[in-house]
Amino acid sequence: MSYKIIVDSCGELTEDMKASGYFETASLEIDVAGRHIIDDESFDQAGFLKLVASSPECPKSSCPSPERYMQGYCCDADHVYAVTLSAELSGSYNSAMLGKNLYQEHGEKDIYVFNSRSASVGETLIAMKIAECEEKGMEFQDIVDEVEAYIAQQDTYFVLETLETLRKNGRLTGLKAIVATALNIKPVMGATADGVIKQLGQARGVKKALMKMADHVVENLKNKILAISHCNCPDRAEYVKEMLMAKAQFRDVVILDTAGISSMYASDGGIIVVV
């Protein structure tokens, strides 16, 4: 059986994933400072961060259309999977489901859309898990069940220099207002089981916040892959990696630079960790 995995562009792909031929990106789009940016291979992170810094307006994103997902499903693969950022944070999941319905009006194929309940490297790990199951020759429904169980056990954490983009785009609904910028208080954030953002703690300064995040990460580890994405701060990502590896053992470690949508929400200096 052949397979294909469509990951919306909030999920970063490793170079090996890009080269394998099994993965495809469904691009989200960003509007900032009068510019319309497609979150694909042409994305220029440094240029984007400069635009954001110089613009008084908050960047806005739009998800792939149902038609875009439908086009992705139109292929020779027997099994097609889509992995989207949390349905609580974006319309990407709904678009992927609508695209599936559009396709099934005139074609039959095994298609499943995974709501990552995460973002960024959380989606990356889910896509890797799907491929791992496919390479084992598992049946389609068994893959769906195993990956859904994997998603249920996955944990997402992040520490950002600023939460302004998330706040202004309505992604922090239900959270208490965090008004501690003047004191350099940095919240440690995570995702609930439903894919909603929650605050786990806080500390004065990024370094102490990263240390507190590391304590949360290692609380419930069982031979997991450690995935870290960073927005223009590779040294900070390495610092987090070394700190976590000193506290726990991991099956593997993946470090990726954020693509467009993740860069938009993480902002310059942001760190996302998924296990």
Tab-separated table of C-alpha atoms in Angstrom:
chain	number	residue	atom	x	y	z
A	1	MET	CA	0.000	0.000	0.000
A	2	SER	CA	1.237	3.494	-0.834
A	3	TYR	CA	0.602	6.447	1.435
A	4	LYS	CA	0.773	10.235	1.601
A	5	ILE	CA	0.851	12.577	4.588
A	6	ILE	CA	-0.304	16.186	4.212
A	7	VAL	CA	0.874	18.481	7.000
A	8	ASP	CA	-0.344	22.042	7.218
A	9	SER	CA	2.542	24.502	7.205
A	10	CYS	CA	2.397	25.156	10.932
A	11	GLY	CA	4.157	21.785	11.162
A	12	GLU	CA	7.810	21.910	10.112
A	13	LEU	CA	9.228	19.055	8.006
A	14	THR	CA	12.770	17.753	8.417
A	15	GLU	CA	14.993	17.550	5.336
A	16	ASP	CA	14.609	13.756	5.357
A	17	MET	CA	10.837	14.084	5.393
A	18	LYS	CA	10.922	16.509	2.461
A	19	ALA	CA	13.181	14.197	0.465
A	20	SER	CA	11.155	11.025	1.127
A	21	GLY	CA	8.312	11.877	-1.253
A	22	TYR	CA	5.685	10.820	1.294
A	23	PHE	CA	5.037	14.233	2.809
A	24	GLU	CA	3.338	17.317	1.409
A	25	THR	CA	2.785	20.747	2.925
A	26	ALA	CA	-0.562	22.554	2.772
A	27	SER	CA	0.432	26.191	3.134
A	28	LEU	CA	-1.248	28.680	5.387
A	29	GLU	CA	-0.919	32.350	4.437
A	30	ILE	CA	0.066	35.461	6.390
A	31	ASP	CA	-0.769	39.147	5.954
A	32	VAL	CA	1.496	41.700	7.623
A	33	ALA	CA	2.542	45.285	6.840
A	34	GLY	CA	0.645	45.253	3.556
A	35	ARG	CA	2.423	42.100	2.404
A	36	HIS	CA	0.795	38.755	1.597
A	37	ILE	CA	3.105	35.838	2.412
A	38	ILE	CA	2.679	32.181	1.457
A	39	ASP	CA	4.063	29.877	4.128
A	40	ASP	CA	6.023	27.594	1.802
A	41	GLU	CA	9.649	26.967	0.799
A	42	SER	CA	9.963	30.643	-0.171
A	43	PHE	CA	9.301	31.845	3.395
A	44	ASP	CA	12.041	34.214	4.591
A	45	GLN	CA	12.019	34.126	8.376
A	46	ALA	CA	14.507	36.980	8.876
A	47	GLY	CA	12.625	39.257	6.465
A	48	PHE	CA	9.298	38.318	8.048
A	49	LEU	CA	10.509	39.119	11.569
A	50	LYS	CA	11.724	42.531	10.357
A	51	LEU	CA	8.295	43.223	8.846
A	52	VAL	CA	6.565	42.262	12.092
A	53	ALA	CA	8.927	44.428	14.162
A	54	SER	CA	8.323	47.462	11.948
A	55	SER	CA	4.554	47.074	11.624
A	56	PRO	CA	2.129	48.595	14.160
A	57	GLU	CA	-0.438	45.985	13.142
A	58	CYS	CA	-0.483	42.375	14.269
A	59	PRO	CA	0.082	39.760	11.528
A	60	LYS	CA	-2.966	37.709	10.532
A	61	SER	CA	-3.075	34.176	9.177
A	62	SER	CA	-5.484	32.244	6.956
A	63	CYS	CA	-5.731	28.484	6.649
A	64	PRO	CA	-5.590	26.330	3.506
A	65	SER	CA	-8.905	26.120	1.665
A	66	PRO	CA	-10.971	22.916	1.488
A	67	GLU	CA	-10.171	22.855	-2.250
A	68	ARG	CA	-6.454	22.853	-1.463
A	69	TYR	CA	-6.870	19.818	0.762
A	70	MET	CA	-9.076	18.111	-1.808
A	71	GLN	CA	-6.322	18.560	-4.405
A	72	GLY	CA	-3.920	16.918	-1.986
A	73	TYR	CA	-6.210	13.931	-1.616
A	74	CYS	CA	-6.334	13.519	-5.404
A	75	CYS	CA	-3.274	11.317	-5.801
A	76	ASP	CA	-2.204	7.736	-6.447
A	77	ALA	CA	-1.702	6.884	-2.761
A	78	ASP	CA	-4.063	4.324	-1.243
A	79	HIS	CA	-3.922	5.885	2.214
A	80	VAL	CA	-3.911	9.653	2.695
A	81	TYR	CA	-3.556	11.406	6.021
A	82	ALA	CA	-3.756	15.087	6.934
A	83	VAL	CA	-2.235	16.542	10.091
A	84	THR	CA	-3.426	19.997	11.124
A	85	LEU	CA	-2.692	22.389	13.939
A	86	SER	CA	-5.141	22.321	16.823
A	87	ALA	CA	-8.753	22.763	15.727
A	88	GLU	CA	-9.134	25.085	18.738
A	89	LEU	CA	-6.545	27.468	17.261
A	90	SER	CA	-7.195	27.374	13.500
A	91	GLY	CA	-9.727	26.509	10.813
A	92	SER	CA	-7.195	24.214	9.128
A	93	TYR	CA	-8.750	21.044	10.600
A	94	ASN	CA	-12.240	22.017	9.416
A	95	SER	CA	-10.870	22.820	5.945
A	96	ALA	CA	-9.182	19.428	5.760
A	97	MET	CA	-12.445	17.714	6.750
A	98	LEU	CA	-14.453	19.716	4.197
A	99	GLY	CA	-11.843	18.850	1.579
A	100	LYS	CA	-12.298	15.182	2.446
A	101	ASN	CA	-16.048	15.498	1.989
A	102	LEU	CA	-15.549	17.228	-1.362
A	103	TYR	CA	-13.241	14.460	-2.548
A	104	GLN	CA	-15.562	11.678	-1.417
A	105	GLU	CA	-18.389	13.134	-3.496
A	106	HIS	CA	-16.676	11.680	-6.562
A	107	GLY	CA	-13.998	9.307	-5.299
A	108	GLU	CA	-13.326	6.602	-2.728
A	109	LYS	CA	-10.122	6.366	-0.743
A	110	ASP	CA	-8.934	5.838	2.814
A	111	ILE	CA	-8.501	9.398	4.127
A	112	TYR	CA	-8.114	10.464	7.743
A	113	VAL	CA	-7.621	13.924	9.195
A	114	PHE	CA	-5.736	14.176	12.484
A	115	ASN	CA	-6.412	17.114	14.783
A	116	SER	CA	-2.951	17.436	16.332
A	117	ARG	CA	-4.292	19.350	19.355
A	118	SER	CA	-0.821	20.874	19.110
A	119	ALA	CA	1.193	22.870	16.570
A	120	SER	CA	4.661	23.203	15.059
A	121	VAL	CA	6.887	20.214	15.927
A	122	GLY	CA	3.898	18.523	17.558
A	123	GLU	CA	2.533	18.061	14.041
A	124	THR	CA	5.976	16.946	12.870
A	125	LEU	CA	6.101	14.123	15.411
A	126	ILE	CA	2.573	13.001	14.519
A	127	ALA	CA	3.476	12.848	10.825
A	128	MET	CA	6.601	10.843	11.688
A	129	LYS	CA	4.477	8.441	13.761
A	130	ILE	CA	2.078	7.891	10.828
A	131	ALA	CA	5.007	7.088	8.520
A	132	GLU	CA	6.492	4.729	11.112
A	133	CYS	CA	3.200	2.805	11.293
A	134	GLU	CA	2.862	2.692	7.506
A	135	GLU	CA	6.414	1.366	7.132
A	136	LYS	CA	5.490	-1.444	9.533
A	137	GLY	CA	2.716	-2.451	7.114
A	138	MET	CA	-0.097	-1.818	9.578
A	139	GLU	CA	-3.721	-1.705	8.455
A	140	PHE	CA	-5.263	1.726	7.886
A	141	GLN	CA	-7.660	1.665	10.848
A	142	ASP	CA	-4.957	0.304	13.145
A	143	ILE	CA	-2.721	3.218	12.137
A	144	VAL	CA	-5.512	5.697	12.852
A	145	ASP	CA	-6.113	4.162	16.286
A	146	GLU	CA	-2.414	4.065	17.203
A	147	VAL	CA	-1.745	7.623	16.091
A	148	GLU	CA	-4.809	8.975	17.894
A	149	ALA	CA	-3.543	7.257	21.050
A	150	TYR	CA	-0.129	8.824	20.440
A	151	ILE	CA	-1.707	12.282	20.114
A	152	ALA	CA	-3.581	11.753	23.387
A	153	GLN	CA	-0.261	11.115	25.171
A	154	GLN	CA	1.657	13.973	23.530
A	155	ASP	CA	2.563	17.072	25.525
A	156	THR	CA	3.320	20.538	24.127
A	157	TYR	CA	5.146	23.322	25.989
A	158	PHE	CA	6.432	26.736	25.002
A	159	VAL	CA	8.145	29.838	26.300
A	160	LEU	CA	7.901	32.970	24.146
A	161	GLU	CA	9.430	36.409	24.401
A	162	THR	CA	5.944	37.848	23.855
A	163	LEU	CA	2.385	36.524	23.754
A	164	GLU	CA	1.048	39.588	21.915
A	165	THR	CA	0.400	37.886	18.568
A	166	LEU	CA	-1.439	35.031	20.252
A	167	ARG	CA	-3.432	37.465	22.356
A	168	LYS	CA	-4.336	39.872	19.548
A	169	ASN	CA	-5.440	36.969	17.334
A	170	GLY	CA	-7.718	35.610	20.047
A	171	ARG	CA	-5.706	32.467	20.788
A	172	LEU	CA	-5.510	33.074	24.545
A	173	THR	CA	-9.257	33.149	25.170
A	174	GLY	CA	-10.115	32.067	28.691
A	175	LEU	CA	-6.673	32.775	30.128
A	176	LYS	CA	-6.170	35.318	32.873
A	177	ALA	CA	-4.544	38.471	31.558
A	178	ILE	CA	-0.779	38.253	31.907
A	179	VAL	CA	0.363	41.778	32.798
A	180	ALA	CA	3.928	41.379	33.950
A	181	THR	CA	5.991	42.642	31.025
A	182	ALA	CA	7.603	45.429	33.033
A	183	LEU	CA	8.889	42.862	35.540
A	184	ASN	CA	10.238	40.611	32.741
A	185	ILE	CA	7.934	37.809	33.846
A	186	LYS	CA	7.812	35.063	31.222
A	187	PRO	CA	4.934	32.573	31.405
A	188	VAL	CA	5.477	28.872	30.779
A	189	MET	CA	2.699	27.771	28.460
A	190	GLY	CA	1.320	24.429	27.313
A	191	ALA	CA	-1.603	22.768	25.577
A	192	THR	CA	-4.554	21.024	27.190
A	193	ALA	CA	-5.757	17.602	26.038
A	194	ASP	CA	-8.275	19.472	23.859
A	195	GLY	CA	-5.604	21.600	22.187
A	196	VAL	CA	-6.347	24.828	24.041
A	197	ILE	CA	-3.473	26.977	25.330
A	198	LYS	CA	-2.980	27.031	29.111
A	199	GLN	CA	-0.472	28.614	31.481
A	200	LEU	CA	1.638	26.163	33.488
A	201	GLY	CA	3.731	28.614	35.469
A	202	GLN	CA	5.931	31.659	35.176
A	203	ALA	CA	9.386	32.925	36.059
A	204	ARG	CA	11.393	36.116	35.890
A	205	GLY	CA	13.380	36.093	32.664
A	206	VAL	CA	13.480	33.650	29.766
A	207	LYS	CA	16.277	31.498	31.178
A	208	LYS	CA	14.410	30.738	34.408
A	209	ALA	CA	11.188	30.184	32.445
A	210	LEU	CA	12.980	27.658	30.225
A	211	MET	CA	14.273	25.869	33.330
A	212	LYS	CA	10.748	25.707	34.749
A	213	MET	CA	9.464	24.412	31.393
A	214	ALA	CA	12.137	21.697	31.456
A	215	ASP	CA	10.834	20.522	34.833
A	216	HIS	CA	7.350	20.147	33.337
A	217	VAL	CA	8.721	18.278	30.296
A	218	VAL	CA	10.499	15.589	32.323
A	219	GLU	CA	7.604	14.882	34.697
A	220	ASN	CA	6.101	12.048	32.634
A	221	LEU	CA	8.611	10.747	30.121
A	222	LYS	CA	8.599	7.228	28.723
A	223	ASN	CA	11.241	6.782	26.011
A	224	LYS	CA	9.859	9.620	23.912
A	225	ILE	CA	11.236	11.630	21.030
A	226	LEU	CA	12.158	15.165	22.071
A	227	ALA	CA	11.205	17.774	19.468
A	228	ILE	CA	12.213	21.428	19.734
A	229	SER	CA	11.383	24.244	17.336
A	230	HIS	CA	12.822	27.719	17.707
A	231	CYS	CA	12.209	31.094	16.111
A	232	ASN	CA	15.571	32.555	15.169
A	233	CYS	CA	17.333	31.349	18.347
A	234	PRO	CA	19.349	28.148	17.656
A	235	ASP	CA	21.594	28.695	20.680
A	236	ARG	CA	18.549	28.857	22.952
A	237	ALA	CA	17.219	25.629	21.390
A	238	GLU	CA	20.565	23.912	22.060
A	239	TYR	CA	20.476	25.204	25.634
A	240	VAL	CA	17.032	23.662	26.151
A	241	LYS	CA	18.150	20.406	24.518
A	242	GLU	CA	21.213	20.088	26.779
A	243	MET	CA	19.178	20.979	29.863
A	244	LEU	CA	16.552	18.330	29.082
A	245	MET	CA	19.067	15.642	28.137
A	246	ALA	CA	20.750	16.162	31.505
A	247	LYS	CA	17.417	15.452	33.185
A	248	ALA	CA	16.070	12.530	31.122
A	249	GLN	CA	16.787	10.045	28.344
A	250	PHE	CA	15.128	10.400	24.956
A	251	ARG	CA	14.791	7.979	22.053
A	252	ASP	CA	15.752	10.737	19.637
A	253	VAL	CA	15.996	14.529	19.405
A	254	VAL	CA	14.669	16.708	16.570
A	255	ILE	CA	15.442	20.447	16.373
A	256	LEU	CA	13.813	22.581	13.675
A	257	ASP	CA	13.623	26.268	12.835
A	258	THR	CA	10.020	27.523	12.808
A	259	ALA	CA	8.335	27.989	9.439
A	260	GLY	CA	5.964	30.878	8.713
A	261	ILE	CA	2.921	30.310	10.896
A	262	SER	CA	4.957	29.062	13.851
A	263	SER	CA	7.274	32.062	13.453
A	264	MET	CA	4.244	34.354	13.452
A	265	TYR	CA	2.943	33.036	16.769
A	266	ALA	CA	6.231	32.136	18.460
A	267	SER	CA	7.780	35.521	17.561
A	268	ASP	CA	11.501	36.200	17.567
A	269	GLY	CA	13.190	34.119	20.288
A	270	GLY	CA	10.315	31.708	20.912
A	271	ILE	CA	10.883	28.063	21.929
A	272	ILE	CA	8.395	25.203	21.486
A	273	VAL	CA	8.972	21.749	22.977
A	274	VAL	CA	6.907	18.643	22.269
A	275	VAL	CA	7.362	15.176	23.741
